[in-house]
mmCIF file of C-alpha atoms in Angstrom:
data_model
loop_
_atom_site.group_PDB
_atom_site.id
_atom_site.type_symbol
_atom_site.label_atom_id
_atom_site.label_comp_id
_atom_site.label_asym_id
_atom_site.label_seq_id
_atom_site.Cartn_x
_atom_site.Cartn_y
_atom_site.Cartn_z
ATOM 1 C CA UNK Z 243 128.712 61.845 93.905
ATOM 2 C CA UNK Z 244 127.203 63.749 90.994
ATOM 3 C CA UNK Z 245 123.807 62.254 91.755
ATOM 4 C CA UNK Z 246 123.916 63.888 95.152
ATOM 5 C CA UNK Z 247 124.262 67.376 93.728
ATOM 6 C CA UNK Z 248 122.200 66.935 90.588
ATOM 7 C CA UNK Z 249 118.776 67.837 92.061
ATOM 8 C CA UNK Z 250 120.204 70.972 93.671
ATOM 9 C CA UNK Z 251 121.955 72.045 90.484
ATOM 10 C CA UNK Z 252 118.787 71.456 88.474
ATOM 11 C CA UNK Z 253 116.696 73.435 90.982
ATOM 12 C CA UNK Z 254 119.196 76.300 90.911
ATOM 13 C CA UNK Z 255 119.321 76.368 87.109
ATOM 14 C CA UNK Z 256 115.529 76.178 86.797
ATOM 15 C CA UNK Z 257 115.078 78.882 89.438
ATOM 16 C CA UNK Z 258 117.596 81.169 87.802
ATOM 17 C CA UNK Z 259 115.991 80.563 84.417
ATOM 18 C CA UNK Z 260 112.523 81.375 85.683
ATOM 19 C CA UNK Z 261 113.700 84.622 87.275
ATOM 20 C CA UNK Z 262 115.670 85.484 84.117
ATOM 21 C CA UNK Z 263 112.536 85.034 81.991
ATOM 22 C CA UNK Z 264 110.306 86.798 84.514
ATOM 23 C CA UNK Z 265 112.488 89.914 84.336
ATOM 24 C CA UNK Z 266 113.122 89.804 80.562
ATOM 25 C CA UNK Z 267 116.761 88.985 81.224
ATOM 26 C CA UNK Z 268 117.124 91.200 84.319
ATOM 27 C CA UNK Z 269 116.029 94.198 82.252
ATOM 28 C CA UNK Z 270 112.491 94.806 83.520
ATOM 29 C CA UNK Z 271 111.567 94.552 87.193
ATOM 30 C CA UNK Z 272 108.448 96.728 87.045
ATOM 31 C CA UNK Z 273 105.442 96.442 84.760
ATOM 32 C CA UNK Z 274 106.225 99.910 83.389
ATOM 33 C CA UNK Z 275 109.705 98.804 82.312
ATOM 34 C CA UNK Z 276 108.184 95.614 80.893
ATOM 35 C CA UNK Z 277 105.702 97.442 78.689
ATOM 36 C CA UNK Z 278 108.391 99.788 77.365
ATOM 37 C CA UNK Z 279 110.605 96.867 76.460
ATOM 38 C CA UNK Z 280 107.735 94.951 74.907
ATOM 39 C CA UNK Z 281 106.583 97.714 72.542
ATOM 40 C CA UNK Z 282 110.163 98.315 71.422
ATOM 41 C CA UNK Z 283 110.541 94.636 70.562
ATOM 42 C CA UNK Z 284 107.100 94.096 69.083
ATOM 43 C CA UNK Z 285 105.288 97.329 68.136
ATOM 44 C CA UNK Z 286 101.525 97.047 68.531
ATOM 45 C CA UNK Z 287 99.018 97.753 65.758
ATOM 46 C CA UNK Z 288 96.822 100.725 66.647
ATOM 47 C CA UNK Z 289 93.200 100.445 65.475
ATOM 48 C CA UNK Z 290 91.409 103.144 63.530
ATOM 49 C CA UNK Z 291 89.799 105.258 66.199
ATOM 50 C CA UNK Z 292 88.280 108.712 65.966
ATOM 51 C CA UNK Z 293 88.638 111.136 68.862
ATOM 52 C CA UNK Z 294 86.662 114.270 69.582
ATOM 53 C CA UNK Z 295 88.972 117.280 69.940
ATOM 54 C CA UNK Z 296 88.550 120.515 71.862
ATOM 55 C CA UNK Z 297 86.699 122.126 68.966
ATOM 56 C CA UNK Z 298 84.301 119.106 68.822
ATOM 57 C CA UNK Z 299 85.856 117.924 65.569
ATOM 58 C CA UNK Z 300 86.602 114.277 64.894
ATOM 59 C CA UNK Z 301 90.329 113.630 64.628
ATOM 60 C CA UNK Z 302 92.015 110.327 63.793
ATOM 61 C CA UNK Z 303 94.300 108.712 66.334
ATOM 62 C CA UNK Z 304 96.334 107.030 63.583
ATOM 63 C CA UNK Z 305 99.044 109.031 61.808
ATOM 64 C CA UNK Z 306 98.026 110.456 58.434
ATOM 65 C CA UNK Z 307 100.319 110.333 55.396
ATOM 66 C CA UNK Z 308 103.948 110.706 56.407
ATOM 67 C CA UNK Z 309 103.473 111.825 59.986
ATOM 68 C CA UNK Z 310 104.140 110.441 63.425
ATOM 69 C CA UNK Z 311 101.723 110.757 66.345
ATOM 70 C CA UNK Z 312 102.739 111.334 69.961
ATOM 71 C CA UNK Z 313 100.092 110.447 72.523
ATOM 72 C CA UNK Z 314 99.920 111.422 76.160
ATOM 73 C CA UNK Z 315 97.065 110.206 78.338
ATOM 74 C CA UNK Z 316 95.717 112.878 80.669
ATOM 75 C CA UNK Z 317 92.690 114.182 82.500
ATOM 76 C CA UNK Z 318 92.274 117.927 82.321
ATOM 77 C CA UNK Z 319 91.862 118.734 86.014
ATOM 78 C CA UNK Z 320 95.047 116.856 86.922
ATOM 79 C CA UNK Z 321 96.973 118.909 89.457
ATOM 80 C CA UNK Z 322 100.608 118.012 89.480
ATOM 81 C CA UNK Z 323 102.487 115.818 87.014
ATOM 82 C CA UNK Z 324 100.135 116.437 84.073
ATOM 83 C CA UNK Z 325 100.839 120.174 84.295
ATOM 84 C CA UNK Z 326 104.604 119.796 84.026
ATOM 85 C CA UNK Z 327 104.103 116.999 81.493
ATOM 86 C CA UNK Z 328 102.008 119.369 79.368
ATOM 87 C CA UNK Z 329 104.752 122.004 79.543
ATOM 88 C CA UNK Z 330 107.277 119.412 78.350
ATOM 89 C CA UNK Z 331 104.868 118.297 75.617
ATOM 90 C CA UNK Z 332 104.724 121.918 74.426
ATOM 91 C CA UNK Z 333 108.538 121.924 74.429
ATOM 92 C CA UNK Z 334 108.578 118.870 72.189
ATOM 93 C CA UNK Z 335 106.099 120.520 69.859
ATOM 94 C CA UNK Z 336 108.357 123.580 69.568
ATOM 95 C CA UNK Z 337 111.446 121.470 68.830
ATOM 96 C CA UNK Z 338 109.668 119.372 66.201
ATOM 97 C CA UNK Z 339 108.205 122.455 64.570
ATOM 98 C CA UNK Z 340 111.649 124.074 64.425
ATOM 99 C CA UNK Z 341 113.110 120.944 62.816
ATOM 100 C CA UNK Z 342 110.247 120.585 60.378
ATOM 101 C CA UNK Z 343 109.389 117.059 61.560
ATOM 102 C CA UNK Z 344 105.914 116.030 60.509
ATOM 103 C CA UNK Z 345 104.250 115.091 63.742
ATOM 104 C CA UNK Z 346 100.960 115.447 65.525
ATOM 105 C CA UNK Z 347 100.659 115.597 69.288
ATOM 106 C CA UNK Z 348 97.564 114.321 71.061
ATOM 107 C CA UNK Z 349 96.701 114.678 74.714
ATOM 108 C CA UNK Z 350 94.029 112.034 75.077
ATOM 109 C CA UNK Z 351 91.666 112.226 78.038
ATOM 110 C CA UNK Z 352 90.921 109.009 79.893
ATOM 111 C CA UNK Z 353 88.055 110.771 81.659
ATOM 112 C CA UNK Z 354 85.793 111.545 78.669
ATOM 113 C CA UNK Z 355 82.768 112.000 80.890
ATOM 114 C CA UNK Z 356 84.145 115.065 82.673
ATOM 115 C CA UNK Z 357 86.462 116.255 79.900
ATOM 116 C CA UNK Z 358 83.983 117.909 77.547
ATOM 117 C CA UNK Z 359 85.284 119.939 74.576
ATOM 118 C CA UNK Z 360 84.876 123.123 76.684
ATOM 119 C CA UNK Z 361 86.887 121.611 79.507
ATOM 120 C CA UNK Z 362 89.521 120.369 77.054
ATOM 121 C CA UNK Z 363 89.898 123.800 75.460
ATOM 122 C CA UNK Z 364 90.520 125.378 78.871
ATOM 123 C CA UNK Z 365 93.375 122.891 79.309
ATOM 124 C CA UNK Z 366 94.537 123.414 75.721
ATOM 125 C CA UNK Z 367 94.557 127.218 76.066
ATOM 126 C CA UNK Z 368 96.417 127.031 79.360
ATOM 127 C CA UNK Z 369 99.222 125.102 77.681
ATOM 128 C CA UNK Z 370 99.060 126.846 74.283
ATOM 129 C CA UNK Z 371 97.949 123.825 72.323
ATOM 130 C CA UNK Z 372 97.073 125.217 68.895
ATOM 131 C CA UNK Z 373 94.488 122.561 68.051
ATOM 132 C CA UNK Z 374 96.334 121.624 64.851
ATOM 133 C CA UNK Z 375 99.802 120.297 65.609
ATOM 134 C CA UNK Z 376 98.865 119.651 69.228
ATOM 135 C CA UNK Z 377 95.321 119.089 70.337
ATOM 136 C CA UNK Z 378 93.447 117.738 73.323
ATOM 137 C CA UNK Z 379 90.918 115.013 72.484
ATOM 138 C CA UNK Z 380 88.722 112.410 74.104
ATOM 139 C CA UNK Z 381 87.789 108.925 72.919
ATOM 140 C CA UNK Z 382 84.243 107.645 73.064
ATOM 141 C CA UNK Z 383 83.367 105.837 76.268
ATOM 142 C CA UNK Z 384 83.190 102.676 74.136
ATOM 143 C CA UNK Z 385 86.743 102.962 72.732
ATOM 144 C CA UNK Z 386 88.402 103.955 76.007
ATOM 145 C CA UNK Z 387 88.984 100.523 77.639
ATOM 146 C CA UNK Z 388 90.488 99.136 74.427
ATOM 147 C CA UNK Z 389 92.871 102.087 74.119
ATOM 148 C CA UNK Z 390 94.020 101.846 77.743
ATOM 149 C CA UNK Z 391 94.624 98.138 77.255
ATOM 150 C CA UNK Z 392 96.505 98.588 73.994
ATOM 151 C CA UNK Z 393 98.792 101.231 75.502
ATOM 152 C CA UNK Z 394 98.977 99.423 78.864
ATOM 153 C CA UNK Z 395 97.882 102.486 80.774
ATOM 154 C CA UNK Z 396 96.607 101.786 84.285
ATOM 155 C CA UNK Z 397 94.358 104.481 85.724
ATOM 156 C CA UNK Z 398 93.416 104.334 89.393
ATOM 157 C CA UNK Z 399 91.334 106.867 91.356
ATOM 158 C CA UNK Z 400 93.308 108.759 93.999
ATOM 159 C CA UNK Z 401 92.226 110.100 97.415
ATOM 160 C CA UNK Z 402 91.167 113.514 96.114
ATOM 161 C CA UNK Z 403 88.736 112.631 93.334
ATOM 162 C CA UNK Z 404 91.487 112.633 90.700
ATOM 163 C CA UNK Z 405 93.531 109.837 89.206
ATOM 164 C CA UNK Z 406 97.021 108.391 89.196
ATOM 165 C CA UNK Z 407 98.260 106.787 86.021
ATOM 166 C CA UNK Z 408 101.509 105.703 84.419
ATOM 167 C CA UNK Z 409 102.088 108.938 82.539
ATOM 168 C CA UNK Z 410 104.321 108.717 79.502
ATOM 169 C CA UNK Z 411 104.745 109.787 75.888
ATOM 170 C CA UNK Z 412 103.568 107.078 73.489
ATOM 171 C CA UNK Z 413 104.862 107.080 69.920
ATOM 172 C CA UNK Z 414 102.682 105.830 67.045
ATOM 173 C CA UNK Z 415 104.995 105.469 64.060
ATOM 174 C CA UNK Z 416 104.223 106.071 60.380
ATOM 175 C CA UNK Z 417 103.083 102.453 59.974
ATOM 176 C CA UNK Z 418 100.355 103.005 62.539
ATOM 177 C CA UNK Z 419 102.079 101.010 65.234
ATOM 178 C CA UNK Z 420 102.598 101.929 68.875
ATOM 179 C CA UNK Z 421 106.369 101.558 68.869
ATOM 180 C CA UNK Z 422 107.963 103.401 71.797
ATOM 181 C CA UNK Z 423 107.346 104.863 75.241
ATOM 182 C CA UNK Z 424 109.238 107.778 76.784
ATOM 183 C CA UNK Z 425 109.139 109.565 80.113
ATOM 184 C CA UNK Z 426 107.032 112.718 79.954
ATOM 185 C CA UNK Z 427 110.117 114.871 80.539
ATOM 186 C CA UNK Z 428 112.373 113.095 78.029
ATOM 187 C CA UNK Z 429 112.094 115.967 75.552
ATOM 188 C CA UNK Z 430 115.531 115.500 73.965
ATOM 189 C CA UNK Z 431 115.134 111.725 73.623
ATOM 190 C CA UNK Z 432 111.776 112.032 71.845
ATOM 191 C CA UNK Z 433 113.047 114.748 69.511
ATOM 192 C CA UNK Z 434 116.154 112.689 68.693
ATOM 193 C CA UNK Z 435 114.072 109.557 68.060
ATOM 194 C CA UNK Z 436 111.703 111.325 65.681
ATOM 195 C CA UNK Z 437 114.570 113.157 63.984
ATOM 196 C CA UNK Z 438 116.171 109.783 63.179
ATOM 197 C CA UNK Z 439 112.940 108.203 62.014
ATOM 198 C CA UNK Z 440 112.163 111.117 59.726
ATOM 199 C CA UNK Z 441 115.298 112.764 58.363
ATOM 200 C CA UNK U 142 93.806 66.885 110.524
ATOM 201 C CA UNK U 143 93.797 70.000 112.694
ATOM 202 C CA UNK U 144 96.586 71.480 110.579
ATOM 203 C CA UNK U 145 94.686 70.753 107.359
ATOM 204 C CA UNK U 146 91.690 72.655 108.701
ATOM 205 C CA UNK U 147 93.918 75.569 109.695
ATOM 206 C CA UNK U 148 95.556 75.524 106.251
ATOM 207 C CA UNK U 149 92.173 75.672 104.556
ATOM 208 C CA UNK U 150 91.163 78.520 106.872
ATOM 209 C CA UNK U 151 94.295 80.489 105.942
ATOM 210 C CA UNK U 152 93.663 79.903 102.228
ATOM 211 C CA UNK U 153 90.005 80.919 102.586
ATOM 212 C CA UNK U 154 90.981 84.074 104.446
ATOM 213 C CA UNK U 155 93.502 84.915 101.719
ATOM 214 C CA UNK U 156 90.872 84.522 99.008
ATOM 215 C CA UNK U 157 88.410 86.570 101.068
ATOM 216 C CA UNK U 158 90.950 89.417 100.925
ATOM 217 C CA UNK U 159 90.732 89.667 97.109
ATOM 218 C CA UNK U 160 89.098 93.109 97.085
ATOM 219 C CA UNK U 161 91.311 94.455 99.857
ATOM 220 C CA UNK U 162 94.407 93.282 97.986
ATOM 221 C CA UNK U 163 93.392 95.328 94.969
ATOM 222 C CA UNK U 164 92.937 98.453 97.070
ATOM 223 C CA UNK U 165 95.992 98.246 99.303
ATOM 224 C CA UNK U 166 99.458 96.842 98.630
ATOM 225 C CA UNK U 167 99.928 96.180 102.359
ATOM 226 C CA UNK U 168 96.888 93.892 102.383
ATOM 227 C CA UNK U 169 98.181 92.278 99.214
ATOM 228 C CA UNK U 170 101.874 91.795 99.923
ATOM 229 C CA UNK U 171 101.973 91.628 103.713
ATOM 230 C CA UNK U 172 98.663 89.953 104.535
ATOM 231 C CA UNK U 173 97.256 87.976 101.622
ATOM 232 C CA UNK U 174 100.519 86.600 100.247
ATOM 233 C CA UNK U 175 101.878 85.512 103.678
ATOM 234 C CA UNK U 176 98.528 83.836 104.416
ATOM 235 C CA UNK U 177 98.885 81.792 101.235
ATOM 236 C CA UNK U 178 102.411 80.786 102.231
ATOM 237 C CA UNK U 179 101.127 79.919 105.697
ATOM 238 C CA UNK U 180 98.461 77.712 104.139
ATOM 239 C CA UNK U 181 101.224 75.781 102.370
ATOM 240 C CA UNK U 182 103.292 75.474 105.554
ATOM 241 C CA UNK U 183 100.294 74.225 107.539
ATOM 242 C CA UNK U 184 99.109 71.708 104.938
ATOM 243 C CA UNK U 185 102.531 70.058 104.996
ATOM 244 C CA UNK U 186 103.074 70.493 108.750
ATOM 245 C CA UNK U 187 102.983 66.763 109.546
ATOM 246 C CA UNK U 188 104.875 65.655 106.448
ATOM 247 C CA UNK U 189 108.507 64.597 106.555
ATOM 248 C CA UNK U 190 110.833 65.751 103.848
ATOM 249 C CA UNK U 191 113.851 63.665 102.962
ATOM 250 C CA UNK U 192 117.240 65.094 103.675
ATOM 251 C CA UNK U 193 118.483 64.827 100.081
ATOM 252 C CA UNK U 194 115.627 67.013 98.956
ATOM 253 C CA UNK U 195 116.261 69.791 101.462
ATOM 254 C CA UNK U 196 118.498 71.940 99.233
ATOM 255 C CA UNK U 197 116.472 71.583 95.999
ATOM 256 C CA UNK U 198 113.287 72.361 97.945
ATOM 257 C CA UNK U 199 114.887 75.394 99.551
ATOM 258 C CA UNK U 200 115.979 76.637 96.108
ATOM 259 C CA UNK U 201 112.432 76.136 94.828
ATOM 260 C CA UNK U 202 111.062 78.163 97.736
ATOM 261 C CA UNK U 203 113.650 80.920 97.184
ATOM 262 C CA UNK U 204 112.768 81.107 93.486
ATOM 263 C CA UNK U 205 109.058 81.476 94.271
ATOM 264 C CA UNK U 206 109.887 84.061 96.931
ATOM 265 C CA UNK U 207 112.077 86.154 94.618
ATOM 266 C CA UNK U 208 109.534 85.902 91.806
ATOM 267 C CA UNK U 209 106.722 87.293 93.944
ATOM 268 C CA UNK U 210 108.984 90.026 95.259
ATOM 269 C CA UNK U 211 109.266 91.540 91.774
ATOM 270 C CA UNK U 212 107.058 94.639 91.498
ATOM 271 C CA UNK U 213 105.831 93.491 88.080
ATOM 272 C CA UNK U 214 104.688 90.192 89.604
ATOM 273 C CA UNK U 215 102.653 92.124 92.159
ATOM 274 C CA UNK U 216 100.932 93.997 89.311
ATOM 275 C CA UNK U 217 100.462 90.743 87.405
ATOM 276 C CA UNK U 218 98.917 89.114 90.486
ATOM 277 C CA UNK U 219 95.912 91.408 90.043
ATOM 278 C CA UNK U 220 95.084 90.020 86.591
ATOM 279 C CA UNK U 221 93.055 86.767 86.334
ATOM 280 C CA UNK U 222 96.017 84.644 85.164
ATOM 281 C CA UNK U 223 98.374 86.122 87.726
ATOM 282 C CA UNK U 224 95.825 85.696 90.484
ATOM 283 C CA UNK U 225 95.488 81.973 89.775
ATOM 284 C CA UNK U 226 99.267 81.620 89.653
ATOM 285 C CA UNK U 227 99.519 83.397 92.989
ATOM 286 C CA UNK U 228 96.933 81.183 94.707
ATOM 287 C CA UNK U 229 98.667 78.029 93.489
ATOM 288 C CA UNK U 230 102.346 78.882 93.623
ATOM 289 C CA UNK U 231 102.606 80.635 96.990
ATOM 290 C CA UNK U 232 101.321 77.652 99.002
ATOM 291 C CA UNK U 233 102.688 74.858 96.800
ATOM 292 C CA UNK U 234 106.029 76.270 95.622
ATOM 293 C CA UNK U 235 106.896 78.403 98.635
ATOM 294 C CA UNK U 236 105.026 77.247 101.766
ATOM 295 C CA UNK U 237 105.318 73.485 101.272
ATOM 296 C CA UNK U 238 108.985 73.381 100.157
ATOM 297 C CA UNK U 239 109.973 75.762 102.942
ATOM 298 C CA UNK U 240 108.278 73.586 105.559
ATOM 299 C CA UNK U 241 109.814 70.376 104.155
ATOM 300 C CA UNK U 242 113.338 71.734 103.927
ATOM 301 C CA UNK U 243 113.525 73.928 107.051
ATOM 302 C CA UNK U 244 114.085 71.146 109.649
ATOM 303 C CA UNK U 245 117.150 69.977 107.700
ATOM 304 C CA UNK U 246 118.822 73.342 107.421
ATOM 305 C CA UNK U 247 121.841 73.937 109.612
ATOM 306 C CA UNK U 248 121.537 76.751 112.202
ATOM 307 C CA UNK U 249 124.099 78.864 110.338
ATOM 308 C CA UNK U 250 122.083 78.617 107.128
ATOM 309 C CA UNK U 251 118.884 79.506 108.989
ATOM 310 C CA UNK U 252 120.581 82.502 110.519
ATOM 311 C CA UNK U 253 121.872 83.509 107.085
ATOM 312 C CA UNK U 254 118.376 83.309 105.597
ATOM 313 C CA UNK U 255 116.873 85.288 108.465
ATOM 314 C CA UNK U 256 119.568 87.977 108.293
ATOM 315 C CA UNK U 257 119.031 88.257 104.555
ATOM 316 C CA UNK U 258 115.271 88.550 105.021
ATOM 317 C CA UNK U 259 115.816 91.436 107.454
ATOM 318 C CA UNK U 260 118.264 93.329 105.249
ATOM 319 C CA UNK U 261 116.031 92.755 102.229
ATOM 320 C CA UNK U 262 113.027 94.171 104.102
ATOM 321 C CA UNK U 263 115.153 97.171 105.038
ATOM 322 C CA UNK U 264 116.233 97.785 101.449
ATOM 323 C CA UNK U 265 112.672 97.377 100.173
ATOM 324 C CA UNK U 266 111.406 99.698 102.896
ATOM 325 C CA UNK U 267 113.898 102.347 101.845
ATOM 326 C CA UNK U 268 113.116 101.855 98.151
ATOM 327 C CA UNK U 269 109.331 102.036 98.572
ATOM 328 C CA UNK U 270 109.410 105.092 100.814
ATOM 329 C CA UNK U 271 111.876 107.033 98.653
ATOM 330 C CA UNK U 272 111.190 106.007 95.051
ATOM 331 C CA UNK U 273 110.352 109.126 93.019
ATOM 332 C CA UNK U 274 108.002 107.124 90.804
ATOM 333 C CA UNK U 275 105.373 104.474 91.189
ATOM 334 C CA UNK U 276 106.905 101.012 91.348
ATOM 335 C CA UNK U 277 103.585 99.216 90.855
ATOM 336 C CA UNK U 278 101.181 100.687 88.308
ATOM 337 C CA UNK U 279 98.244 99.320 90.290
ATOM 338 C CA UNK U 280 98.823 101.306 93.469
ATOM 339 C CA UNK U 281 98.905 104.951 94.541
ATOM 340 C CA UNK U 282 102.153 106.666 95.560
ATOM 341 C CA UNK U 283 100.842 107.138 99.110
ATOM 342 C CA UNK U 284 100.034 103.429 99.369
ATOM 343 C CA UNK U 285 103.520 102.619 98.101
ATOM 344 C CA UNK U 286 105.053 104.729 100.874
ATOM 345 C CA UNK U 287 102.800 103.088 103.471
ATOM 346 C CA UNK U 288 104.033 99.730 102.221
ATOM 347 C CA UNK U 289 107.635 100.905 102.607
ATOM 348 C CA UNK U 290 107.035 101.840 106.248
ATOM 349 C CA UNK U 291 105.243 98.534 106.818
ATOM 350 C CA UNK U 292 108.335 96.698 105.472
ATOM 351 C CA UNK U 293 110.516 98.589 107.953
ATOM 352 C CA UNK U 294 108.160 97.891 110.864
ATOM 353 C CA UNK U 295 108.058 94.219 109.961
ATOM 354 C CA UNK U 296 111.868 94.146 109.833
ATOM 355 C CA UNK U 297 112.052 95.588 113.360
ATOM 356 C CA UNK U 298 109.457 93.142 114.724
ATOM 357 C CA UNK U 299 111.141 90.116 113.102
ATOM 358 C CA UNK U 300 114.566 91.260 114.299
ATOM 359 C CA UNK U 301 113.259 91.397 117.882
ATOM 360 C CA UNK U 302 111.560 88.004 117.629
ATOM 361 C CA UNK U 303 114.593 86.340 116.079
ATOM 362 C CA UNK U 304 117.039 87.993 118.461
ATOM 363 C CA UNK U 305 115.411 86.607 121.627
ATOM 364 C CA UNK U 306 116.559 82.954 121.249
ATOM 365 C CA UNK U 307 119.979 84.103 120.049
ATOM 366 C CA UNK U 308 120.547 86.375 123.028
ATOM 367 C CA UNK U 309 118.734 84.566 125.827
ATOM 368 C CA UNK U 310 118.611 80.945 124.705
ATOM 369 C CA UNK U 311 115.607 79.115 123.380
ATOM 370 C CA UNK U 312 112.502 79.514 125.591
ATOM 371 C CA UNK U 313 111.361 76.185 126.987
ATOM 372 C CA UNK U 314 107.699 76.692 126.081
ATOM 373 C CA UNK U 315 108.468 76.938 122.359
ATOM 374 C CA UNK U 316 108.351 73.657 120.411
ATOM 375 C CA UNK U 317 110.978 72.419 117.926
ATOM 376 C CA UNK U 318 114.196 74.134 118.859
ATOM 377 C CA UNK U 319 116.296 75.914 116.298
ATOM 378 C CA UNK U 320 119.265 73.875 117.444
ATOM 379 C CA UNK U 321 118.797 70.913 115.157
ATOM 380 C CA UNK U 322 116.563 68.186 113.883
ATOM 381 C CA UNK U 323 115.696 66.412 117.110
ATOM 382 C CA UNK U 324 112.024 66.379 116.158
ATOM 383 C CA UNK U 325 112.344 65.217 112.607
ATOM 384 C CA UNK U 326 114.594 62.247 113.050
ATOM 385 C CA UNK U 327 117.987 63.572 112.140
#
């Protein structure tokens, strides 16, 4: 009797197990959810990379002594979500400044060819990025693919000569590890997270 | 022999759609993936499954089906490892088991599976047309909405096709009736 049902039970258990693993225990059905879960569980080491900011200075991507870095990937002529995302990024900057949290905000262009320092400062001025606590910067063409891969950012060209990308706020903690991802409008969550990490 | 050639043709066509699959989720999910399943069905067309294996094989096919329905699997299928997994698992773990188990399934179970496929297509269609964010990182929002509408259209077409035998009886010119296993030695 048991032998009759055994293959079916085994197939059901194996199937359920595979689907359980494939969704990280029914927690991540999309690749975006999967990357967020993965960096929380195993933060990723960020390499030492220099970016060129809107004043043509070289700025480090990695946090300097005692600070935390928030990274948003953008391209400066982005029409819709990047504009509201930039407004929210400015909101985060204001909150962190008010609380005295040591943090640096970077809007990193994934279109370094078109986003020259002049172009980046137009974007920076429009959103009141001061160039110190929050600056706009571009990686070298050589570093770009590695950064997109590390942060799991997928950029695809859209129908109007722009791009679509999984926009988010990426946290690089004091140890130089990419350790969390937040929605671009999750201002309160980011502020709370950094407030805890840095009392 | 004829079926083997057709199976190889379906697989070749699916692989020829590599570029198209990257550009459009409809080509990927509703053309390339079904072609791979079809290749598996055709390659095993003349094989006979044993009755005791019908349920385990059906469960295998359902697992493969559910796995490839996950949005993150669709994204993964565009990476080299995922692409290989797709080419192997859709024919061998979905097409073949489905073909081997289907003749043994009772009409009620077949109807249940079909009804579930329709409602699932409807839910997916609604989800993909209304989601406020991108479900697959590899595709544009507009393409995602197109895919949603394609799911709904497919649901309507399948509902019509499946309703005909239910409402008007099985047409004589169609082989292998849905009424049982007369052809496969039940």
